[in-house]
Short mmCIF file of C-alpha atoms in Angstrom, two decimals:
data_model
loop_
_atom_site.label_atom_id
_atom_site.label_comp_id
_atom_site.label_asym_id
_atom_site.label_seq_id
_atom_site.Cartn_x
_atom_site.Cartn_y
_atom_site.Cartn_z
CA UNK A 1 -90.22 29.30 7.73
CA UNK A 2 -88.35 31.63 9.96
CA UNK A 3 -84.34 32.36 9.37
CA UNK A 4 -82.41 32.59 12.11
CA UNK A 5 -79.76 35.48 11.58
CA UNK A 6 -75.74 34.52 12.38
CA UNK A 7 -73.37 36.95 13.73
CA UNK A 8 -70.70 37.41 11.68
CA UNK A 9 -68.27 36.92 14.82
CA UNK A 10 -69.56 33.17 14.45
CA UNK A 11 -68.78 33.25 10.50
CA UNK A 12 -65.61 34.51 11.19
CA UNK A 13 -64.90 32.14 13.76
CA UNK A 14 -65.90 29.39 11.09
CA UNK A 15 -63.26 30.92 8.97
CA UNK A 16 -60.67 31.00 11.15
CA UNK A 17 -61.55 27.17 12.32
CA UNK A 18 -61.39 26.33 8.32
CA UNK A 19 -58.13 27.75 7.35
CA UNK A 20 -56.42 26.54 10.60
CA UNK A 21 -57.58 22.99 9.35
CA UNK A 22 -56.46 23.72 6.08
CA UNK A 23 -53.19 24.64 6.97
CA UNK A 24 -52.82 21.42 9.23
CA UNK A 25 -53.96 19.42 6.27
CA UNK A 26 -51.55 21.04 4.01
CA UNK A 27 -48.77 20.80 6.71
CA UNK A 28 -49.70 16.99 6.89
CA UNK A 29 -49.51 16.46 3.10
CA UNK A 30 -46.13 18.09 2.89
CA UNK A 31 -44.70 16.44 6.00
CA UNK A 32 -45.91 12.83 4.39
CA UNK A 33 -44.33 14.40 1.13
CA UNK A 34 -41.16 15.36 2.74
CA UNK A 35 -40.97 11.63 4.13
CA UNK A 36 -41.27 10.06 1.39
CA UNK A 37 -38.56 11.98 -0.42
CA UNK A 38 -36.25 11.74 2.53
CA UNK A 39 -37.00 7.82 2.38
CA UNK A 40 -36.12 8.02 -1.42
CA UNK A 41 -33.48 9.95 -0.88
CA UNK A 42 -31.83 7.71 1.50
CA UNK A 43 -32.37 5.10 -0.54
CA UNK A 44 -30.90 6.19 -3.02
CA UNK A 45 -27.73 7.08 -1.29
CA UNK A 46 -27.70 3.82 0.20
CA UNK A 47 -27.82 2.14 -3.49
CA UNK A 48 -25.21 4.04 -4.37
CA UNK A 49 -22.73 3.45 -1.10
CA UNK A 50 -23.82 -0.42 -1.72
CA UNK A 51 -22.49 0.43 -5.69
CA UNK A 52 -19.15 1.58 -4.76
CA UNK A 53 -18.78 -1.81 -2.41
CA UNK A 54 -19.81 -3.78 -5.52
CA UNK A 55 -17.30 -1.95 -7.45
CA UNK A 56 -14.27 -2.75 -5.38
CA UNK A 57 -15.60 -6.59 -5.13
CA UNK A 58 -15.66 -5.97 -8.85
CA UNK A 59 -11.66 -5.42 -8.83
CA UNK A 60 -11.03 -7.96 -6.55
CA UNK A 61 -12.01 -10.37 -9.32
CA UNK A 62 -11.58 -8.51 -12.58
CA UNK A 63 -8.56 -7.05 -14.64
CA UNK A 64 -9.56 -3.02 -14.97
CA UNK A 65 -7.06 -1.01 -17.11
CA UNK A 66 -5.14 1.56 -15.70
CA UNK A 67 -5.94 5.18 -16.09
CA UNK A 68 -9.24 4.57 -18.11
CA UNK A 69 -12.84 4.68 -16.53
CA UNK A 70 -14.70 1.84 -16.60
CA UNK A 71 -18.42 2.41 -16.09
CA UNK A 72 -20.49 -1.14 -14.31
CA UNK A 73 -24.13 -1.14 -13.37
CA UNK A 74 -24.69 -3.42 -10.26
CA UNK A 75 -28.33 -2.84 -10.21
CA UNK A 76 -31.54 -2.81 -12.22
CA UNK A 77 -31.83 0.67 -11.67
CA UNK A 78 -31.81 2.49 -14.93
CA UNK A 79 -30.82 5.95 -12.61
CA UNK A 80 -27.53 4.42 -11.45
CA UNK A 81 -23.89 5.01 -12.91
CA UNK A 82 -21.16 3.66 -11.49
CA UNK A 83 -17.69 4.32 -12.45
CA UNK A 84 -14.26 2.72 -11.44
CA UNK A 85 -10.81 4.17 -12.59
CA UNK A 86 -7.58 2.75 -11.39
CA UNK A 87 -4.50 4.32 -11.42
CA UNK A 88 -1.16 3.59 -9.33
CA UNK A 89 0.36 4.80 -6.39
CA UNK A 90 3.53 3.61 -5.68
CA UNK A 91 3.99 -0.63 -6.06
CA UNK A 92 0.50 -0.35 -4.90
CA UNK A 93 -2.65 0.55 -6.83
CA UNK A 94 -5.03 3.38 -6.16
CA UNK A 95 -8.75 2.70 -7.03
CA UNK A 96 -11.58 5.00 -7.04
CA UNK A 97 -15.11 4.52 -7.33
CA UNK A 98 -17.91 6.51 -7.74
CA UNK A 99 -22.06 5.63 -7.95
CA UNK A 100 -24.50 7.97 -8.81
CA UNK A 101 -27.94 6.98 -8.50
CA UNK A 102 -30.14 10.10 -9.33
CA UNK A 103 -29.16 13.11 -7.56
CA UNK A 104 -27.12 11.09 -5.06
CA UNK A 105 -23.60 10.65 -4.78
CA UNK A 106 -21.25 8.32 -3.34
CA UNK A 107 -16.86 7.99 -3.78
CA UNK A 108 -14.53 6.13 -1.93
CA UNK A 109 -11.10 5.53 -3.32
CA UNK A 110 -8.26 2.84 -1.91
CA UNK A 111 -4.98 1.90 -1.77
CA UNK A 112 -4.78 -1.65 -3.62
CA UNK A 113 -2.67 -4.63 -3.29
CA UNK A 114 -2.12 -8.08 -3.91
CA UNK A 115 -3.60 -10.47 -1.55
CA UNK A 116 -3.07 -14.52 -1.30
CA UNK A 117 -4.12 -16.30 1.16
CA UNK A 118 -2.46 -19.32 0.29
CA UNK A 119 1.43 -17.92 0.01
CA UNK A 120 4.43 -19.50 0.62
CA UNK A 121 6.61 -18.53 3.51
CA UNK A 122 9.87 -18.42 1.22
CA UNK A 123 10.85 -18.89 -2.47
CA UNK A 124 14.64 -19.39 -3.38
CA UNK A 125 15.50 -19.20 -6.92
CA UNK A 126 17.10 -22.44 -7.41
CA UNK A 127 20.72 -21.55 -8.76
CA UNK A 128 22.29 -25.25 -8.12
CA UNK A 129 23.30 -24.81 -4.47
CA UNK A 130 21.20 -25.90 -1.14
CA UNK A 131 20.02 -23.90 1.39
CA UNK A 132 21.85 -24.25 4.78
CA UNK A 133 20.10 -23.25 8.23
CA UNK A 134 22.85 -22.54 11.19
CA UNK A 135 22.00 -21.47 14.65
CA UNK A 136 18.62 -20.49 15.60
CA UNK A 137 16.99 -20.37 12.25
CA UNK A 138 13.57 -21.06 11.63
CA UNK A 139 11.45 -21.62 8.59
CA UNK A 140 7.46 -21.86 9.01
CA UNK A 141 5.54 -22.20 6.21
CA UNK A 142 5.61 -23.85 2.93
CA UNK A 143 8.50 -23.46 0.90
CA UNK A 144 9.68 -23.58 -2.72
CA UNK A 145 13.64 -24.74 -2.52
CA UNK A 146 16.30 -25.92 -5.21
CA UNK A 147 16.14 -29.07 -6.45
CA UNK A 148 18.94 -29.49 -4.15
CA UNK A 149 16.75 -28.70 -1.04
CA UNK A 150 18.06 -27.71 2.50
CA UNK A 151 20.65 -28.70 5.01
CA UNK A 152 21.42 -27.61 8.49
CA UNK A 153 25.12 -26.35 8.65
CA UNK A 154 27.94 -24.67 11.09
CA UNK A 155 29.66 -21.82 11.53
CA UNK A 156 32.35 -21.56 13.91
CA UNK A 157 31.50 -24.30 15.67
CA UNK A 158 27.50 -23.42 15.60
CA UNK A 159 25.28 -25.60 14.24
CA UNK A 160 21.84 -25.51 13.55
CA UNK A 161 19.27 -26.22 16.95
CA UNK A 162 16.27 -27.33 14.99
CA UNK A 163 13.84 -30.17 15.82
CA UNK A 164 13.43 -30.01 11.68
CA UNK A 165 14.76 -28.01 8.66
CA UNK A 166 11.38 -26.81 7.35
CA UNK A 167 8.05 -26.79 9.48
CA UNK A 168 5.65 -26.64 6.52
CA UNK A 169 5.58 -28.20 3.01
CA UNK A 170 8.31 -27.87 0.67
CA UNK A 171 8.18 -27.78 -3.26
CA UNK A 172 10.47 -27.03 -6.06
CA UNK A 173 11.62 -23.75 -7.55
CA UNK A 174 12.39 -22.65 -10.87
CA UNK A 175 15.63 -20.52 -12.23
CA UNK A 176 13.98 -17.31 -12.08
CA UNK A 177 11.25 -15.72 -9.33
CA UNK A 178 7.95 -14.95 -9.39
CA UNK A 179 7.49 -11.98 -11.73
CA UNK A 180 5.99 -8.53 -10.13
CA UNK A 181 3.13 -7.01 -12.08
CA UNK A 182 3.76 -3.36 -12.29
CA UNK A 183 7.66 -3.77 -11.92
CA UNK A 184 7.86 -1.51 -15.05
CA UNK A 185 5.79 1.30 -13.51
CA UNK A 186 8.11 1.20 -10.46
CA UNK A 187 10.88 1.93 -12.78
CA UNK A 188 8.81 4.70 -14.78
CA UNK A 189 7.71 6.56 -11.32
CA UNK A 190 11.47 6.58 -10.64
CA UNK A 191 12.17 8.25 -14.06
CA UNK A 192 9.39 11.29 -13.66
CA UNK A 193 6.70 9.79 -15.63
CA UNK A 194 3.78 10.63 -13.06
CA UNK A 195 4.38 14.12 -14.42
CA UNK A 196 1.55 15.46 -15.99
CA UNK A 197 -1.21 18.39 -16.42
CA UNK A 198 -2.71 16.88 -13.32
CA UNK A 199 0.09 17.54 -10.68
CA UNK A 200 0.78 20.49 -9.02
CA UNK A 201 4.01 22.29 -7.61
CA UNK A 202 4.23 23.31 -3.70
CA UNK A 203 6.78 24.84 -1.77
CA UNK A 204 8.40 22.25 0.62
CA UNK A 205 10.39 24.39 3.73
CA UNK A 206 11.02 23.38 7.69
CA UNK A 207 7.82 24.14 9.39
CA UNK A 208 5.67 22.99 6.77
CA UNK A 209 1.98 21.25 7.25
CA UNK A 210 0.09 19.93 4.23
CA UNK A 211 -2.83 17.97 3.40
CA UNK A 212 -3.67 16.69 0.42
CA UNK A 213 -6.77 14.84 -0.58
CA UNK A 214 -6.41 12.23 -3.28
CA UNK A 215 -9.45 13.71 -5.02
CA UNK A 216 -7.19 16.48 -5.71
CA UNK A 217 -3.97 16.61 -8.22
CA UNK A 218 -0.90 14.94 -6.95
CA UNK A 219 1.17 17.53 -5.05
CA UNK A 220 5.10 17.19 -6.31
CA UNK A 221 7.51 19.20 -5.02
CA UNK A 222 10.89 18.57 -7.00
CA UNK A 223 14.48 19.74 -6.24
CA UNK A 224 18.03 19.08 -7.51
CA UNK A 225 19.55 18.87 -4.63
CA UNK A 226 19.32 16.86 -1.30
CA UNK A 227 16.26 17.06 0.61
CA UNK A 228 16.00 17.75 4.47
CA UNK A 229 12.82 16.69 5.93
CA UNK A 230 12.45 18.22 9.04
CA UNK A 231 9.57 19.34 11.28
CA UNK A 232 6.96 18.95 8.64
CA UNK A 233 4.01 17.02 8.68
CA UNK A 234 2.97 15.40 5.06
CA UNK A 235 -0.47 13.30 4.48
CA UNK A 236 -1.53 12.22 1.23
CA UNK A 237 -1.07 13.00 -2.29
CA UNK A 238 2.27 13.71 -2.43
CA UNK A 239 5.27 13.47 -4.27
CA UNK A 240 9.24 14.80 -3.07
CA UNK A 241 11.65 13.84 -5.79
CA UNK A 242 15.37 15.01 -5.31
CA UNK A 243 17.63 14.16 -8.01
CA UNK A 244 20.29 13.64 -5.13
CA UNK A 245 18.86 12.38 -2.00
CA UNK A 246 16.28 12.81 0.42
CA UNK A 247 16.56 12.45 4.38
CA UNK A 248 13.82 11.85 7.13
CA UNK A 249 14.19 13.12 10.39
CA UNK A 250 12.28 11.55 13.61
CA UNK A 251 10.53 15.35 13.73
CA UNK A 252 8.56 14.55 10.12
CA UNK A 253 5.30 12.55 10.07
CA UNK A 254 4.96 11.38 6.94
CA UNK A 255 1.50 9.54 5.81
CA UNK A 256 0.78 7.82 2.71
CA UNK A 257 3.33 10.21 0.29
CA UNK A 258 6.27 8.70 -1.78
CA UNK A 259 9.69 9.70 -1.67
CA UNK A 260 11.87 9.54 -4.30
CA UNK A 261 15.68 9.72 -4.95
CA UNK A 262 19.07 7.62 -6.34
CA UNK A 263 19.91 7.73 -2.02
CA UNK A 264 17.49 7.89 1.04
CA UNK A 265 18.49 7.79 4.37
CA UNK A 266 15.79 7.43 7.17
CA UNK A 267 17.43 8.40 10.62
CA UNK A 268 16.97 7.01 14.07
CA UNK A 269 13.39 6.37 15.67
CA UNK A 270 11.21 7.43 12.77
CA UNK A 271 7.60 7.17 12.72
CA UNK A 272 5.48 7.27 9.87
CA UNK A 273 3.82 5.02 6.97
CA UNK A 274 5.23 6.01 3.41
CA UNK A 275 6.85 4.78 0.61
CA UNK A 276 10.17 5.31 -0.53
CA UNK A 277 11.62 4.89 -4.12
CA UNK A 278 15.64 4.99 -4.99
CA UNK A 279 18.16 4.07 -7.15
CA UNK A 280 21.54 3.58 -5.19
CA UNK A 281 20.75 3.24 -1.83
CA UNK A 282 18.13 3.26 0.95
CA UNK A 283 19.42 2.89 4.98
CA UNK A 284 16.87 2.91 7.72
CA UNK A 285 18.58 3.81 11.11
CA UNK A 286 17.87 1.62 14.45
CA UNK A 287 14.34 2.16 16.03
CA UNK A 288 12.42 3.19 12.80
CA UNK A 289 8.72 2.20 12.75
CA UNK A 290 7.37 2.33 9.50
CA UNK A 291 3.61 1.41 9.92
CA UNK A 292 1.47 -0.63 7.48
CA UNK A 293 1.06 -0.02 4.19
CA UNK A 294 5.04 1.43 3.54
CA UNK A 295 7.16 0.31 0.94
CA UNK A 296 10.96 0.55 0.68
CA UNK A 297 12.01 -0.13 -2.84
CA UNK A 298 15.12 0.00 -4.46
CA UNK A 299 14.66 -0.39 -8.55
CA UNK A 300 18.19 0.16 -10.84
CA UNK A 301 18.95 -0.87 -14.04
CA UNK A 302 22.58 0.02 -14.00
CA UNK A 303 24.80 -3.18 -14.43
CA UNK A 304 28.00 -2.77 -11.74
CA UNK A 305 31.50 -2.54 -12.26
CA UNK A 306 33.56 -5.19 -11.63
CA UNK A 307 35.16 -3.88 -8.18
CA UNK A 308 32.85 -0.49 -7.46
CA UNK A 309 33.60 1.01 -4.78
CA UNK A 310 30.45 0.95 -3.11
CA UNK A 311 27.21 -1.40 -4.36
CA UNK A 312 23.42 -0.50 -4.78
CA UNK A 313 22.18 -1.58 -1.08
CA UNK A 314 19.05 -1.65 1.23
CA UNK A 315 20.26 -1.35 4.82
CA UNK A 316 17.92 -1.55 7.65
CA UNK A 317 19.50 -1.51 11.24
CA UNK A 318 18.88 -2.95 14.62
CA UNK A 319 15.20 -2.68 16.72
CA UNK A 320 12.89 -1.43 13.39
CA UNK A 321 9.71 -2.58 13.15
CA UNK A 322 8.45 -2.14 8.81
CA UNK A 323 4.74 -3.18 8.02
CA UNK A 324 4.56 -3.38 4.24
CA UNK A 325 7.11 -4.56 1.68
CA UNK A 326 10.73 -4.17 1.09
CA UNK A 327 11.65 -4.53 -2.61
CA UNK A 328 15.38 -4.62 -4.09
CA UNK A 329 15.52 -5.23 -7.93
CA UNK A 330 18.94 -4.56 -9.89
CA UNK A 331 19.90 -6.36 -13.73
CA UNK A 332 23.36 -7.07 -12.04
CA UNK A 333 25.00 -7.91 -8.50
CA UNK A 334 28.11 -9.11 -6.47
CA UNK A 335 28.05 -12.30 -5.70
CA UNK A 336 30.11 -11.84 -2.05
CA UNK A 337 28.02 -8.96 -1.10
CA UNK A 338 24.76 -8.59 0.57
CA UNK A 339 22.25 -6.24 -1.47
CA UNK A 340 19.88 -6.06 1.25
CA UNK A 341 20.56 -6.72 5.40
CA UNK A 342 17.77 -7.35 7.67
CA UNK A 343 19.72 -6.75 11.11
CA UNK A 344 18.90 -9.06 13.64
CA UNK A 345 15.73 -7.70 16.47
CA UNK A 346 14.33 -6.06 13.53
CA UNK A 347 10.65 -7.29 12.11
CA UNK A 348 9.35 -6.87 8.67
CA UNK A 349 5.44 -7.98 8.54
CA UNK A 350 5.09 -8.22 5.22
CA UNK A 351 7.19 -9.40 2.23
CA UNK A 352 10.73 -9.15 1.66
CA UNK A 353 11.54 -9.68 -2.71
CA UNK A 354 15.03 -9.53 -3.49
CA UNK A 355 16.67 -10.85 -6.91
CA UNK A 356 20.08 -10.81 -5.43
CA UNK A 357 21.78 -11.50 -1.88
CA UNK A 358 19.57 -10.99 1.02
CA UNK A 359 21.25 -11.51 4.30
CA UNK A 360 18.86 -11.83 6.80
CA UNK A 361 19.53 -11.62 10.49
CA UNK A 362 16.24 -10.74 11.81
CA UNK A 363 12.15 -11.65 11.39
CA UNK A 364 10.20 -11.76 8.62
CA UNK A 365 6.51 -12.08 9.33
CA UNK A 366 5.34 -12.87 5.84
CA UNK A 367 7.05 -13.92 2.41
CA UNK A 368 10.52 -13.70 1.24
CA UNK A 369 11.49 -14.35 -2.22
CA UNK A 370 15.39 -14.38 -2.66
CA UNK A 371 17.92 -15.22 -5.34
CA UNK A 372 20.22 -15.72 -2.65
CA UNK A 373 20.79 -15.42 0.78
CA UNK A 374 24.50 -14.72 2.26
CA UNK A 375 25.98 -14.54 5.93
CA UNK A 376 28.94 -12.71 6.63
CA UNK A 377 31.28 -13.72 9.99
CA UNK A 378 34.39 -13.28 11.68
CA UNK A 379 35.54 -12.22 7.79
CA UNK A 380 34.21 -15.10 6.14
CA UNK A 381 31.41 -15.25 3.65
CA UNK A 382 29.13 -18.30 3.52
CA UNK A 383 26.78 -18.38 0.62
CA UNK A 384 22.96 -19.61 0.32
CA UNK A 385 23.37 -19.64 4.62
CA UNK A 386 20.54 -17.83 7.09
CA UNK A 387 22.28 -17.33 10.34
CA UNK A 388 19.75 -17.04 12.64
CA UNK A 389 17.31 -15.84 10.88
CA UNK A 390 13.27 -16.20 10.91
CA UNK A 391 10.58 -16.78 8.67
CA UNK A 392 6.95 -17.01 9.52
CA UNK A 393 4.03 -16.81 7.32
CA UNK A 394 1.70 -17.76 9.65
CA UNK A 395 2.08 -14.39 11.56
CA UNK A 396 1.20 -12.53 8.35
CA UNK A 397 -2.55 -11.06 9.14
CA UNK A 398 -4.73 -12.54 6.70
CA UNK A 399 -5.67 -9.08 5.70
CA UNK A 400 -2.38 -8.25 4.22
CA UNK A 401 -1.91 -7.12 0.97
CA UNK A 402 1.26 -6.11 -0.94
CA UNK A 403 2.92 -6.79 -4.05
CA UNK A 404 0.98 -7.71 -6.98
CA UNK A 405 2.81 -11.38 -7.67
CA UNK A 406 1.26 -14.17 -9.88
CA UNK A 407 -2.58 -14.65 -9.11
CA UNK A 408 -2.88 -13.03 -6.01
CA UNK A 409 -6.50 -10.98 -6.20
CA UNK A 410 -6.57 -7.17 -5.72
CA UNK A 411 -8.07 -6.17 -2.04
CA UNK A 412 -8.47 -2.37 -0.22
CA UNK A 413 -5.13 -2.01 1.93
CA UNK A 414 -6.33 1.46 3.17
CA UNK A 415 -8.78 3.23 2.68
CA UNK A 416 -7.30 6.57 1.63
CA UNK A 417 -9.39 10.45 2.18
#
């Protein structure tokens, strides 16, 4: 038997040809690897963004206490945490949730309010007097009236033009208005109780620009005196409390941040979407447009004088345009004075909740709860009389949500960063 010698050229080439497959075997192995853990990996993430979707359908349906997280497990998945903490912002709620499944993460927190579907266009506290409609007034939606129920009526020699008093369904009231959930937080937030080791100061001059994520501390700036809020632009987590009064120019943009002080004036043409907070008085000037969600409340406790010389009030002016809700709650009020004054060509899409005289002269695309309603002209005062005035729930977006009122459930308003 004869062996045949083989260059080693040939041997090496054999080599070479071995490692090369090698390496392309190994490089196939790791690429399949690779896949699948980018496959797990995405499925994982996925879990967890489908988590934090399950968590706010959670709150929808489910009472979670405030400031406390609540872990939920939405899966069978023994790797999967999900945690939900609500807190409030405002006379909304903020919610945040977070799902961890493995080494994947996934947050998403929202502004939260109450949404019902099936609301009532108006609610009048019944307090043994009718309502009258004069002029071009119009009602759409169900109602809940005094026992005494409506009337059309006149006013200098106006009457009222409707084909009907009411076009929806009417019901009784009671003595006293719906109640509103976090009406004692309101009052709190007013009195500096959101101060705590998790807020943190910032300098507020003309000029200024800040951002602030509401996975960060709440920024506050504070000052005793009045606040000037000009040329700065303000988005987020953010708190301005003067002890005196705060006013908005047209030159601010202001997004998502509350204001608070006992007076708050908002001058002509400004545009932004925040809430405000006071004490004494709030007055929006003509051509505001305060964009959905933004909140102008008006919370006091202090029971009036007899004859004061000049009464807690919400005024908003001719040709605004407010997306949100406009809240005025007091223990005591006049019973010849408006409280709050929707001027006429104005719009609020939203709700309007007032526990004492609401004169309303323009359009409310939404709710309105009243005690009262009062119309002042040529010097007289009529009381439990809409001049004018307009109500329409049906133009109310079904996606709406506000204040938290009776059983209404708890859906995203905004989705905040």
């Amino acid at each position: 038997m004869f062996l045949k010698k083989v260059k080693a050229g040939a041997l090496q080439y054999v080599l070479v040809i071995s490692v090369l497959i090698a390496i392309i075997v190994f490089a196939f192995i790791a690429l399949i690897y690779l896949q699948r853990r980018v496959q797990l990996k995405n499925s994982f993430y996925k879990e967890a963004i489908e988590n934090v979707q399950f968590g706010f359908d959670f709150i929808s349906q489910n009472d979670v206490p405030y400031n406390t997280p609540q872990e939920q497990q939405f899966s069978n998945n023994e790797l999967e945490k999900t945690t939900l903490l609500k807190d409030h912002w405002g006379v909304f709620n903020k919610v945040t949730v977070t799902s961890t499944v493995k080494n994947e993460n996934f947050q998403k927190t929202g502004l939260i309010g109450g949404n019902n579907i099936k609301r009532d266009a108006l609610y009048l506290k019944d307090n043994n007097q009718p309502l009258v409609l004069v002029g071009d007034t119009k009602i759409t939606g169900d109602v809940a009236l005094p026992e005494r129920g409506v009337k059309g009526g006149n006013i200098s020699g106006t009457s009222y033009y409707g084909k009907q008093l009411i076009f929806g369904n009417q019901k009784l009231s009671s003595a006293t208005l719906p109640s509103i959930d976090n009406l004692e937080y309101i009052k709190g937030l007013i009195q500096k109780r959101y101060l705590n080791d998790e807020v943190i100061s910032f300098e507020l001059e003309e000029g200024v620009q800040k951002r602030q994520s509401f996975s960060q501390p709440t920024a506050v700036f504070q000052e005793s005196e009045s606040i000037y809020l000009r040329n700065v632009q303000l988005q987020g987590n953010i708190i301005i409390h003067s002890n005196k009064s705060i006013v908005v120019d047209a030159t601010s943009l202001l997004e998502d941040v509350i204001l608070i002080a006992p007076v708050v004036k908002i001058k002509r043409n400004v545009i932004g979407s925040f809430q405000v907070l006071a004490t004494k008085k709030i007055e929006v000037a003509r051509g505001c447009k305060l964009k959905y969600p933004s909140a102008l409340v008006l919370f006091s406790n202090e029971k009036l004088e007899i004859n004061p010389p000049e009464e807690n009030s919400i005024a908003i002016n001719e040709n605004c345009d407010i997306k949100g809700v406009v809240l005025f709650h007091q223990e005591k009020g006049s019973n010849y004075k408006s409280q709050l004054v929707i001027s006429k060509n104005t719009t609020i899409t939203g709700e309007v909740y007032c526990n004492q005289n609401l004169e309303l002269l323009g359009s409310v695309y939404g709710s309105v709860y009243a005690s009262s309603f009062i119309t002042k002209h040529f010097g007289s005062v009529y009381i439990n009389t809409v001049f004018n005035g307009v109500i329409n729930v049906n133009k109310l977006p079904e996606q709406y949500c506000g204040l938290q009122i009776g059983n209404s459930t708890q859906k995203v308003a905004k989705w905040l960063y």
